[in-house]
Short mmCIF file of N, CA and C in Angstrom, two decimals:
data_model
loop_
_atom_site.label_atom_id
_atom_site.label_comp_id
_atom_site.label_asym_id
_atom_site.label_seq_id
_atom_site.Cartn_x
_atom_site.Cartn_y
_atom_site.Cartn_z
N MET A 362 120.34 -62.77 32.64
CA MET A 362 120.23 -63.96 33.39
C MET A 362 120.92 -65.12 32.81
N GLY A 363 120.85 -65.29 31.35
CA GLY A 363 121.39 -66.34 30.71
C GLY A 363 120.64 -67.55 30.80
N ILE A 364 120.50 -68.36 29.68
CA ILE A 364 119.74 -69.52 29.65
C ILE A 364 120.41 -70.63 30.63
N SER A 365 119.89 -71.17 31.54
CA SER A 365 120.45 -72.06 32.49
C SER A 365 119.49 -73.08 32.89
N SER A 366 120.07 -74.05 33.58
CA SER A 366 119.22 -75.01 34.20
C SER A 366 119.30 -75.11 35.72
N GLY A 367 119.15 -73.89 36.26
CA GLY A 367 119.32 -73.54 37.64
C GLY A 367 118.23 -74.13 38.54
N GLY A 368 117.33 -74.76 38.00
CA GLY A 368 116.12 -75.20 38.71
C GLY A 368 116.50 -76.48 39.62
N GLY A 369 117.63 -77.04 39.52
CA GLY A 369 118.01 -78.17 40.17
C GLY A 369 117.88 -78.15 41.59
N VAL A 370 118.40 -77.18 42.20
CA VAL A 370 118.37 -76.92 43.75
C VAL A 370 116.85 -76.73 44.14
N ALA A 371 116.10 -76.05 43.51
CA ALA A 371 114.65 -75.89 43.77
C ALA A 371 113.87 -77.18 43.69
N LEU A 372 114.23 -78.00 42.64
CA LEU A 372 113.63 -79.21 42.50
C LEU A 372 113.96 -80.24 43.52
N GLU A 373 115.33 -80.31 44.06
CA GLU A 373 115.68 -81.11 45.05
C GLU A 373 114.80 -80.69 46.40
N GLY A 374 114.70 -79.39 46.61
CA GLY A 374 113.86 -79.03 47.70
C GLY A 374 112.47 -79.41 47.69
N VAL A 375 111.83 -79.44 46.40
CA VAL A 375 110.49 -79.88 46.20
C VAL A 375 110.37 -81.39 46.56
N HIS A 376 111.45 -82.12 46.17
CA HIS A 376 111.49 -83.54 46.44
C HIS A 376 111.45 -83.86 47.94
N ALA A 377 112.37 -83.08 48.62
CA ALA A 377 112.40 -83.29 50.07
C ALA A 377 111.22 -82.85 50.79
N SER A 378 110.57 -81.77 50.27
CA SER A 378 109.26 -81.32 50.97
C SER A 378 108.12 -82.37 50.72
N VAL A 379 108.04 -82.96 49.55
CA VAL A 379 107.05 -84.05 49.26
C VAL A 379 107.35 -85.25 50.14
N ALA A 380 108.68 -85.61 50.22
CA ALA A 380 108.96 -86.61 51.22
C ALA A 380 108.51 -86.31 52.56
N ALA A 381 108.79 -85.17 53.11
CA ALA A 381 108.49 -84.75 54.43
C ALA A 381 106.91 -84.86 54.59
N LEU A 382 106.11 -84.36 53.61
CA LEU A 382 104.59 -84.48 53.60
C LEU A 382 104.15 -85.97 53.61
N ASP A 383 104.87 -86.82 52.84
CA ASP A 383 104.52 -88.17 52.94
C ASP A 383 104.72 -88.82 54.26
N ALA A 384 105.89 -88.43 54.94
CA ALA A 384 106.19 -88.93 56.19
C ALA A 384 105.17 -88.59 57.23
N LEU A 385 104.76 -87.35 57.25
CA LEU A 385 103.82 -86.78 58.09
C LEU A 385 102.39 -87.52 57.92
N ALA A 386 102.01 -87.71 56.65
CA ALA A 386 100.82 -88.34 56.26
C ALA A 386 100.73 -89.85 56.81
N ALA A 387 101.91 -90.41 56.70
CA ALA A 387 102.05 -91.79 57.04
C ALA A 387 101.85 -91.88 58.59
N GLU A 388 102.49 -91.01 59.31
CA GLU A 388 102.25 -90.94 60.75
C GLU A 388 100.92 -90.76 61.16
N ASP A 389 100.30 -89.79 60.51
CA ASP A 389 98.81 -89.55 60.80
C ASP A 389 97.90 -90.79 60.52
N SER A 390 98.17 -91.54 59.30
CA SER A 390 97.47 -92.67 59.10
C SER A 390 97.52 -93.81 60.30
N PHE A 391 98.80 -93.95 60.67
CA PHE A 391 99.04 -94.79 61.75
C PHE A 391 98.23 -94.40 63.05
N LEU A 392 98.19 -93.24 63.30
CA LEU A 392 97.55 -92.60 64.53
C LEU A 392 95.99 -92.84 64.37
N ALA A 393 95.58 -92.50 63.21
CA ALA A 393 94.04 -92.71 62.92
C ALA A 393 93.71 -94.08 63.05
N ALA A 394 94.65 -95.08 62.65
CA ALA A 394 94.17 -96.42 62.67
C ALA A 394 94.56 -96.96 64.05
N GLY A 395 95.08 -96.35 65.03
CA GLY A 395 95.52 -96.89 66.20
C GLY A 395 96.75 -97.80 66.19
N VAL A 396 97.51 -97.82 65.08
CA VAL A 396 98.64 -98.69 64.93
C VAL A 396 99.81 -98.01 65.60
N GLY A 397 100.43 -98.89 66.53
CA GLY A 397 101.64 -98.52 67.29
C GLY A 397 101.49 -97.38 68.24
N VAL A 398 100.27 -96.99 68.66
CA VAL A 398 100.08 -95.85 69.56
C VAL A 398 100.24 -96.34 70.97
N GLY A 399 101.29 -95.73 71.66
CA GLY A 399 101.52 -96.05 72.96
C GLY A 399 100.42 -95.59 73.96
N ALA A 400 100.44 -96.07 75.16
CA ALA A 400 99.42 -95.71 76.12
C ALA A 400 99.45 -94.27 76.57
N GLY A 401 100.62 -93.70 76.55
CA GLY A 401 100.77 -92.23 77.00
C GLY A 401 100.65 -91.16 75.80
N VAL A 402 100.15 -91.59 74.71
CA VAL A 402 100.12 -90.77 73.47
C VAL A 402 98.66 -90.17 73.39
N ASP A 403 98.64 -88.81 73.40
CA ASP A 403 97.31 -88.15 73.13
C ASP A 403 97.22 -88.07 71.72
N VAL A 404 96.44 -88.98 71.14
CA VAL A 404 96.18 -89.10 69.65
C VAL A 404 95.70 -87.79 69.03
N LEU A 405 94.68 -87.24 69.69
CA LEU A 405 94.22 -86.04 69.07
C LEU A 405 95.16 -84.84 69.11
N GLN A 406 95.86 -84.69 70.16
CA GLN A 406 96.71 -83.71 70.23
C GLN A 406 97.99 -83.84 69.22
N ARG A 407 98.40 -85.13 68.99
CA ARG A 407 99.60 -85.35 68.06
C ARG A 407 99.00 -85.22 66.68
N ARG A 408 97.81 -85.63 66.40
CA ARG A 408 97.17 -85.29 64.85
C ARG A 408 97.07 -83.84 64.67
N TYR A 409 96.75 -83.08 65.69
CA TYR A 409 96.69 -81.70 65.54
C TYR A 409 98.11 -81.18 65.27
N GLU A 410 99.04 -81.54 66.02
CA GLU A 410 100.45 -81.18 65.79
C GLU A 410 100.97 -81.51 64.34
N LEU A 411 100.51 -82.65 63.93
CA LEU A 411 100.76 -83.19 62.51
C LEU A 411 100.20 -82.14 61.40
N ARG A 412 98.95 -81.62 61.76
CA ARG A 412 98.30 -80.78 60.85
C ARG A 412 99.27 -79.51 60.73
N LEU A 413 99.63 -78.93 61.83
CA LEU A 413 100.46 -77.59 61.79
C LEU A 413 101.81 -78.07 61.21
N ALA A 414 102.42 -79.11 61.29
CA ALA A 414 103.66 -79.51 60.76
C ALA A 414 103.54 -79.63 59.25
N ARG A 415 102.30 -80.06 58.86
CA ARG A 415 102.15 -80.22 57.39
C ARG A 415 101.86 -78.84 56.84
N LEU A 416 101.14 -78.03 57.44
CA LEU A 416 101.00 -76.68 56.98
C LEU A 416 102.24 -75.98 56.74
N GLU A 417 103.31 -76.26 57.68
CA GLU A 417 104.60 -75.66 57.50
C GLU A 417 105.25 -76.09 56.28
N VAL A 418 105.17 -77.44 56.05
CA VAL A 418 105.98 -77.97 54.96
C VAL A 418 105.14 -77.54 53.57
N VAL A 419 103.80 -77.51 53.57
CA VAL A 419 103.21 -77.06 52.51
C VAL A 419 103.61 -75.54 52.01
N LYS A 420 103.71 -74.72 53.05
CA LYS A 420 104.06 -73.35 52.95
C LYS A 420 105.48 -73.36 52.21
N ARG A 421 106.40 -74.18 52.65
CA ARG A 421 107.78 -74.31 52.18
C ARG A 421 107.66 -74.76 50.67
N LEU A 422 106.87 -75.83 50.49
CA LEU A 422 106.66 -76.42 49.17
C LEU A 422 106.13 -75.50 48.18
N GLU A 423 105.12 -74.52 48.64
CA GLU A 423 104.53 -73.53 47.63
C GLU A 423 105.67 -72.54 47.24
N ALA A 424 106.59 -72.15 48.13
CA ALA A 424 107.68 -71.31 47.80
C ALA A 424 108.52 -71.91 46.86
N GLN A 425 108.89 -73.22 47.04
CA GLN A 425 109.79 -73.87 46.13
C GLN A 425 109.22 -74.02 44.74
N LEU A 426 107.94 -74.42 44.70
CA LEU A 426 107.25 -74.44 43.32
C LEU A 426 107.15 -73.16 42.70
N ALA A 427 107.01 -72.02 43.51
CA ALA A 427 106.96 -70.70 42.93
C ALA A 427 108.29 -70.42 42.30
N ALA A 428 109.40 -70.85 42.87
CA ALA A 428 110.80 -70.65 42.38
C ALA A 428 110.85 -71.43 41.16
N VAL A 429 110.43 -72.53 40.95
CA VAL A 429 110.56 -73.28 39.82
C VAL A 429 109.78 -72.70 38.73
N LYS A 430 108.49 -72.29 39.03
CA LYS A 430 107.59 -71.61 38.14
C LYS A 430 108.26 -70.27 37.60
N ALA A 431 108.84 -69.53 38.52
CA ALA A 431 109.45 -68.22 38.07
C ALA A 431 110.55 -68.32 37.17
N ARG A 432 111.44 -69.45 37.49
CA ARG A 432 112.49 -69.71 36.66
C ARG A 432 112.02 -70.19 35.16
N ASP A 433 111.09 -71.09 35.27
CA ASP A 433 110.59 -71.63 33.97
C ASP A 433 109.94 -70.49 33.15
N VAL A 434 109.19 -69.59 33.68
CA VAL A 434 108.62 -68.47 32.83
C VAL A 434 109.64 -67.53 32.34
N ALA A 435 110.64 -67.17 33.19
CA ALA A 435 111.68 -66.23 32.70
C ALA A 435 112.59 -66.94 31.66
N GLU A 436 112.84 -68.20 31.71
CA GLU A 436 113.69 -68.95 30.79
C GLU A 436 112.96 -69.26 29.64
N ALA A 437 111.71 -69.48 29.65
CA ALA A 437 110.79 -69.84 28.40
C ALA A 437 110.97 -68.54 27.44
N VAL A 438 110.83 -67.38 27.99
CA VAL A 438 110.85 -66.14 27.24
C VAL A 438 112.22 -66.03 26.66
N GLU A 439 113.32 -66.25 27.53
CA GLU A 439 114.59 -66.19 27.03
C GLU A 439 114.94 -67.06 26.08
N ILE A 440 114.49 -68.18 26.09
CA ILE A 440 114.83 -69.28 25.13
C ILE A 440 114.07 -68.83 23.80
N GLN A 441 112.95 -68.39 23.98
CA GLN A 441 112.09 -67.89 22.66
C GLN A 441 113.03 -66.83 21.94
N HIS A 442 113.54 -65.96 22.80
CA HIS A 442 114.39 -64.81 22.23
C HIS A 442 115.61 -65.37 21.47
N ALA A 443 116.13 -66.45 22.12
CA ALA A 443 117.36 -67.07 21.50
C ALA A 443 117.10 -67.67 20.22
N MET A 444 115.84 -68.13 20.01
CA MET A 444 115.51 -68.79 18.71
C MET A 444 115.24 -67.82 17.60
N VAL A 445 115.28 -66.50 17.88
CA VAL A 445 115.20 -65.45 16.85
C VAL A 445 116.51 -64.98 16.40
N ALA A 446 116.71 -64.85 15.11
CA ALA A 446 118.02 -64.53 14.58
C ALA A 446 118.52 -63.31 15.26
N PRO A 447 119.75 -63.10 15.56
CA PRO A 447 120.40 -61.86 16.17
C PRO A 447 120.14 -60.69 15.36
N ASP A 448 120.17 -60.72 14.09
CA ASP A 448 119.88 -59.47 13.23
C ASP A 448 118.41 -59.38 12.89
N ALA A 449 117.59 -59.96 13.57
CA ALA A 449 116.08 -59.94 13.27
C ALA A 449 115.56 -58.49 13.64
N PRO A 450 114.56 -57.97 12.92
CA PRO A 450 114.14 -56.65 13.14
C PRO A 450 113.45 -56.56 14.49
N VAL A 451 113.21 -55.42 15.14
CA VAL A 451 112.67 -55.19 16.35
C VAL A 451 111.22 -55.85 16.54
N HIS A 452 110.42 -55.64 15.36
CA HIS A 452 109.03 -56.17 15.40
C HIS A 452 109.07 -57.71 15.62
N GLU A 453 110.02 -58.40 14.88
CA GLU A 453 110.10 -59.83 14.98
C GLU A 453 110.36 -60.31 16.52
N ARG A 454 111.39 -59.51 17.05
CA ARG A 454 111.66 -59.78 18.59
C ARG A 454 110.39 -59.56 19.35
N THR A 455 109.67 -58.55 19.19
CA THR A 455 108.51 -58.19 19.98
C THR A 455 107.50 -59.25 19.74
N PHE A 456 107.25 -59.66 18.58
CA PHE A 456 106.38 -60.73 18.19
C PHE A 456 106.72 -62.04 18.98
N SER A 457 107.95 -62.34 18.97
CA SER A 457 108.47 -63.62 19.65
C SER A 457 108.12 -63.56 21.21
N GLU A 458 108.44 -62.33 21.80
CA GLU A 458 108.10 -62.18 23.17
C GLU A 458 106.71 -62.42 23.39
N MET A 459 105.70 -61.63 22.58
CA MET A 459 104.28 -61.64 22.69
C MET A 459 103.81 -63.17 22.59
N SER A 460 104.39 -63.77 21.61
CA SER A 460 104.06 -65.23 21.41
C SER A 460 104.33 -66.14 22.68
N ALA A 461 105.47 -65.90 23.19
CA ALA A 461 105.87 -66.69 24.38
C ALA A 461 104.89 -66.37 25.61
N VAL A 462 104.56 -65.03 25.69
CA VAL A 462 103.65 -64.71 26.81
C VAL A 462 102.31 -65.22 26.57
N GLU A 463 101.76 -65.30 25.35
CA GLU A 463 100.55 -65.85 24.99
C GLU A 463 100.55 -67.34 25.41
N GLU A 464 101.62 -68.09 24.99
CA GLU A 464 101.69 -69.53 25.28
C GLU A 464 101.77 -69.74 26.89
N ILE A 465 102.46 -68.90 27.58
CA ILE A 465 102.57 -68.97 28.96
C ILE A 465 101.15 -68.84 29.60
N ALA A 466 100.35 -67.77 29.06
CA ALA A 466 98.99 -67.57 29.43
C ALA A 466 98.20 -68.86 29.21
N GLY A 467 98.32 -69.45 28.13
CA GLY A 467 97.46 -70.63 27.86
C GLY A 467 97.83 -71.87 28.75
N VAL A 468 99.21 -71.98 29.00
CA VAL A 468 99.50 -73.22 29.86
C VAL A 468 99.03 -72.86 31.30
N LEU A 469 99.24 -71.67 31.72
CA LEU A 469 98.84 -71.50 33.10
C LEU A 469 97.23 -71.08 33.20
N THR A 470 96.62 -70.96 32.14
CA THR A 470 95.26 -70.57 32.16
C THR A 470 94.95 -69.35 32.87
N ILE A 471 95.67 -68.36 32.43
CA ILE A 471 95.60 -66.93 32.92
C ILE A 471 95.40 -66.04 31.80
N SER A 472 95.09 -64.80 32.13
CA SER A 472 94.86 -63.82 30.97
C SER A 472 96.39 -63.45 30.54
N SER A 473 96.28 -62.83 29.17
CA SER A 473 97.55 -62.33 28.67
C SER A 473 98.22 -61.29 29.68
N GLY A 474 97.35 -60.43 30.09
CA GLY A 474 97.98 -59.37 31.07
C GLY A 474 98.63 -60.06 32.21
N ALA A 475 97.98 -61.00 32.88
CA ALA A 475 98.49 -61.67 34.06
C ALA A 475 99.74 -62.45 33.60
N ALA A 476 99.78 -63.00 32.44
CA ALA A 476 100.90 -63.70 32.01
C ALA A 476 102.14 -62.82 31.74
N GLY A 477 101.91 -61.61 31.18
CA GLY A 477 102.86 -60.46 31.00
C GLY A 477 103.48 -60.09 32.27
N ALA A 478 102.55 -59.91 33.27
CA ALA A 478 102.95 -59.52 34.63
C ALA A 478 103.81 -60.53 35.28
N SER A 479 103.48 -61.77 35.11
CA SER A 479 104.22 -62.90 35.58
C SER A 479 105.58 -62.99 35.01
N VAL A 480 105.76 -62.79 33.85
CA VAL A 480 107.07 -62.71 33.10
C VAL A 480 107.95 -61.67 33.73
N GLU A 481 107.36 -60.50 33.76
CA GLU A 481 108.12 -59.39 34.44
C GLU A 481 108.64 -59.50 35.86
N GLN A 482 107.68 -60.10 36.60
CA GLN A 482 107.92 -60.41 38.06
C GLN A 482 108.94 -61.48 38.10
N SER A 483 108.72 -62.49 37.39
CA SER A 483 109.73 -63.72 37.34
C SER A 483 111.09 -63.18 37.01
N ARG A 484 111.24 -62.48 35.91
CA ARG A 484 112.56 -61.87 35.46
C ARG A 484 113.13 -61.10 36.59
N ARG A 485 112.34 -60.20 37.35
CA ARG A 485 112.90 -59.45 38.41
C ARG A 485 113.46 -60.24 39.60
N VAL A 486 112.63 -61.29 40.03
CA VAL A 486 113.12 -62.10 41.02
C VAL A 486 114.23 -63.03 40.68
N CYS A 487 114.29 -63.45 39.42
CA CYS A 487 115.44 -64.24 39.04
C CYS A 487 116.70 -63.35 38.84
N PHE A 488 116.59 -62.19 38.73
CA PHE A 488 117.78 -61.33 38.59
C PHE A 488 118.35 -60.91 40.03
N LEU A 489 117.76 -61.35 41.01
CA LEU A 489 118.17 -61.17 42.35
C LEU A 489 118.56 -62.55 43.06
N PRO A 490 119.77 -63.05 42.70
CA PRO A 490 120.04 -64.50 43.31
C PRO A 490 119.88 -64.75 44.76
N PRO A 491 120.06 -63.87 45.66
CA PRO A 491 119.78 -64.22 47.06
C PRO A 491 118.26 -64.25 47.21
N VAL A 492 117.46 -63.55 46.72
CA VAL A 492 116.01 -63.75 46.78
C VAL A 492 115.55 -65.05 46.08
N MET A 493 116.13 -65.26 45.08
CA MET A 493 115.73 -66.51 44.38
C MET A 493 116.22 -67.82 45.05
N ASP A 494 117.42 -67.64 45.70
CA ASP A 494 117.92 -68.82 46.52
C ASP A 494 116.90 -69.03 47.80
N ALA A 495 116.59 -67.96 48.37
CA ALA A 495 115.61 -68.04 49.60
C ALA A 495 114.33 -68.68 49.17
N LEU A 496 113.75 -68.22 48.09
CA LEU A 496 112.49 -68.74 47.43
C LEU A 496 112.68 -70.19 47.15
N SER A 497 113.80 -70.62 46.53
CA SER A 497 114.04 -71.95 46.21
C SER A 497 114.18 -72.86 47.42
N ALA A 498 114.72 -72.18 48.52
CA ALA A 498 114.91 -73.12 49.78
C ALA A 498 113.49 -73.18 50.44
N GLY A 499 112.55 -72.35 50.08
CA GLY A 499 111.23 -72.29 50.80
C GLY A 499 111.32 -71.51 52.04
N ASN A 500 112.26 -70.55 52.14
CA ASN A 500 112.43 -69.60 53.26
C ASN A 500 111.69 -68.30 53.08
N LEU A 501 111.13 -68.09 51.88
CA LEU A 501 110.46 -66.87 51.45
C LEU A 501 109.33 -67.18 50.52
N SER A 502 108.10 -66.66 50.75
CA SER A 502 106.99 -66.85 49.90
C SER A 502 107.26 -66.08 48.58
N TRP A 503 106.37 -66.50 47.57
CA TRP A 503 106.46 -65.74 46.33
C TRP A 503 105.99 -64.30 46.54
N GLN A 504 105.02 -64.06 47.46
CA GLN A 504 104.67 -62.62 47.76
C GLN A 504 105.86 -61.81 48.40
N HIS A 505 106.56 -62.49 49.25
CA HIS A 505 107.75 -61.74 49.86
C HIS A 505 108.71 -61.46 48.66
N ALA A 506 109.02 -62.46 47.84
CA ALA A 506 109.96 -62.19 46.78
C ALA A 506 109.60 -61.08 45.84
N ARG A 507 108.23 -61.04 45.50
CA ARG A 507 107.74 -59.99 44.64
C ARG A 507 107.91 -58.69 45.31
N ILE A 508 107.68 -58.55 46.56
CA ILE A 508 107.83 -57.39 47.31
C ILE A 508 109.22 -56.81 47.13
N VAL A 509 110.23 -57.66 47.39
CA VAL A 509 111.69 -57.29 47.34
C VAL A 509 111.93 -56.76 45.69
N ALA A 510 111.49 -57.61 44.95
CA ALA A 510 111.78 -57.29 43.42
C ALA A 510 111.16 -55.97 43.18
N ASP A 511 109.79 -55.66 43.54
CA ASP A 511 109.21 -54.39 43.31
C ASP A 511 109.89 -53.30 43.91
N GLU A 512 110.37 -53.40 45.09
CA GLU A 512 110.96 -52.33 45.75
C GLU A 512 112.41 -52.06 45.20
N THR A 513 112.96 -52.90 44.45
CA THR A 513 114.31 -52.64 43.83
C THR A 513 114.22 -52.15 42.42
N GLU A 514 112.80 -52.20 41.95
CA GLU A 514 112.81 -51.93 40.55
C GLU A 514 113.33 -50.43 40.13
N GLY A 515 113.19 -49.48 40.85
CA GLY A 515 113.74 -48.09 40.43
C GLY A 515 115.19 -47.85 40.78
N LEU A 516 115.83 -48.81 41.53
CA LEU A 516 117.07 -48.53 41.90
C LEU A 516 118.28 -48.87 40.97
N THR A 517 119.47 -48.41 41.10
CA THR A 517 120.48 -48.70 40.25
C THR A 517 120.98 -50.19 40.40
N PRO A 518 121.64 -50.88 39.71
CA PRO A 518 121.98 -52.33 39.92
C PRO A 518 122.81 -52.27 41.23
N ASP A 519 123.75 -51.45 41.57
CA ASP A 519 124.31 -51.40 42.88
C ASP A 519 123.44 -51.15 44.03
N GLY A 520 122.49 -50.21 43.81
CA GLY A 520 121.64 -49.95 44.89
C GLY A 520 120.67 -51.12 45.06
N ALA A 521 120.21 -51.76 44.20
CA ALA A 521 119.36 -53.08 44.40
C ALA A 521 120.14 -54.14 45.05
N ALA A 522 121.45 -54.26 44.46
CA ALA A 522 122.32 -55.32 45.28
C ALA A 522 122.50 -55.04 46.60
N ALA A 523 122.80 -53.83 46.99
CA ALA A 523 122.97 -53.41 48.39
C ALA A 523 121.60 -53.57 49.20
N LEU A 524 120.52 -53.29 48.66
CA LEU A 524 119.18 -53.49 49.33
C LEU A 524 119.07 -55.03 49.66
N VAL A 525 119.11 -55.85 48.70
CA VAL A 525 119.06 -57.28 48.81
C VAL A 525 120.05 -57.74 49.75
N ALA A 526 121.24 -57.29 49.72
CA ALA A 526 122.31 -57.73 50.73
C ALA A 526 121.90 -57.42 52.14
N HIS A 527 121.33 -56.24 52.24
CA HIS A 527 120.99 -55.76 53.64
C HIS A 527 120.08 -56.75 54.25
N PHE A 528 119.10 -57.43 53.51
CA PHE A 528 118.03 -58.38 54.01
C PHE A 528 118.45 -59.74 54.04
N PHE A 529 119.36 -60.10 53.07
CA PHE A 529 119.63 -61.62 52.80
C PHE A 529 121.13 -62.03 53.08
N ASP A 530 121.92 -60.97 53.35
CA ASP A 530 123.39 -61.49 53.52
C ASP A 530 123.79 -60.87 55.07
N PRO A 531 124.00 -62.03 55.85
CA PRO A 531 124.25 -61.70 57.20
C PRO A 531 125.66 -60.96 57.40
N ASP A 532 126.47 -61.15 56.29
CA ASP A 532 127.82 -60.56 56.36
C ASP A 532 127.92 -59.19 55.71
N ALA A 533 126.65 -58.60 55.34
CA ALA A 533 126.64 -57.37 54.78
C ALA A 533 127.24 -56.27 55.65
N PRO A 534 127.56 -55.08 55.18
CA PRO A 534 128.08 -54.09 56.11
C PRO A 534 127.03 -53.65 57.08
N ASN A 535 125.78 -53.53 56.76
CA ASN A 535 124.70 -53.19 57.58
C ASN A 535 123.42 -54.09 57.49
N PRO A 536 123.64 -55.33 58.10
CA PRO A 536 122.61 -56.36 57.86
C PRO A 536 121.35 -55.85 58.71
N ALA A 537 120.23 -56.33 58.05
CA ALA A 537 118.95 -56.11 58.74
C ALA A 537 118.91 -56.87 60.08
N ARG A 538 118.19 -56.15 60.98
CA ARG A 538 118.08 -56.86 62.38
C ARG A 538 116.64 -57.36 62.46
N GLY A 539 116.62 -58.39 63.47
CA GLY A 539 115.11 -58.79 63.60
C GLY A 539 114.98 -60.03 62.80
N ALA A 540 113.72 -60.26 62.50
CA ALA A 540 113.26 -61.46 61.89
C ALA A 540 113.75 -61.54 60.32
N ALA A 541 113.96 -62.71 59.85
CA ALA A 541 114.41 -62.95 58.46
C ALA A 541 113.14 -62.42 57.65
N PRO A 542 113.48 -61.90 56.37
CA PRO A 542 112.40 -61.47 55.45
C PRO A 542 111.26 -62.35 55.33
N GLY A 543 111.38 -63.72 55.23
CA GLY A 543 110.34 -64.73 55.09
C GLY A 543 109.56 -64.90 56.31
N GLU A 544 109.95 -64.46 57.44
CA GLU A 544 109.30 -64.67 58.66
C GLU A 544 108.40 -63.42 59.03
N LEU A 545 108.46 -62.42 58.33
CA LEU A 545 107.65 -61.22 58.49
C LEU A 545 106.30 -61.37 57.60
N VAL A 546 105.30 -60.75 58.07
CA VAL A 546 104.05 -60.83 57.28
C VAL A 546 104.48 -59.80 56.05
N PRO A 547 103.91 -60.07 54.92
CA PRO A 547 104.26 -59.27 53.70
C PRO A 547 104.13 -57.84 53.90
N SER A 548 103.07 -57.31 54.50
CA SER A 548 102.98 -55.78 54.70
C SER A 548 104.13 -55.30 55.53
N ARG A 549 104.57 -56.04 56.46
CA ARG A 549 105.67 -55.52 57.38
C ARG A 549 106.96 -55.56 56.57
N LEU A 550 107.15 -56.52 55.77
CA LEU A 550 108.33 -56.68 54.96
C LEU A 550 108.38 -55.45 54.03
N ARG A 551 107.23 -55.18 53.37
CA ARG A 551 107.28 -54.08 52.47
C ARG A 551 107.58 -52.65 53.20
N THR A 552 107.13 -52.61 54.49
CA THR A 552 107.43 -51.34 55.21
C THR A 552 108.99 -51.34 55.49
N LYS A 553 109.53 -52.52 55.87
CA LYS A 553 110.88 -52.56 56.27
C LYS A 553 111.78 -52.25 55.03
N VAL A 554 111.40 -52.77 53.90
CA VAL A 554 112.16 -52.66 52.65
C VAL A 554 112.06 -51.28 52.13
N ARG A 555 111.00 -50.57 52.31
CA ARG A 555 110.93 -49.17 51.97
C ARG A 555 111.63 -48.21 52.85
N THR A 556 111.78 -48.57 54.16
CA THR A 556 112.45 -47.66 55.10
C THR A 556 114.01 -48.02 55.15
#
């Protein structure tokens, strides 16, 4: 993966999503106060539509934040490894990773086992650039990204790349038909990926 600062795109998306939420909240406040409401506006209908629009933005924001979190988790462990001398014994490297996992567990207030799983899942998702790009853009939930990463786990690197391209690259030799991966309910996506 390489230590990088590739979180910029995801953070730009987060900022845009928060701005969209602010705009929707401002419009709702004006409607609730009756400010600038025209005679032909059904206030309740519009406020209902705003709730649905906010839910859509929140869904995108959750995915973007999951991308930031996954990248930070994977890179934290990688940076911890980089601080260990290259000729360090295996037990020192193992301790270094265990230490990073424990610190991640403390920061996220989760168990050590959950933090270890988060590290592995984050690494797998980060190693699949099209999946990470879709997650960063908010087009795919963390659950969807994990499904794709899980289903590529036993494949060769070429097999994993082909599977990911099938679902995420419209120019692939045999692109997936139908809805985009993030538009499918997770169980349906898992079924499609497996077949």
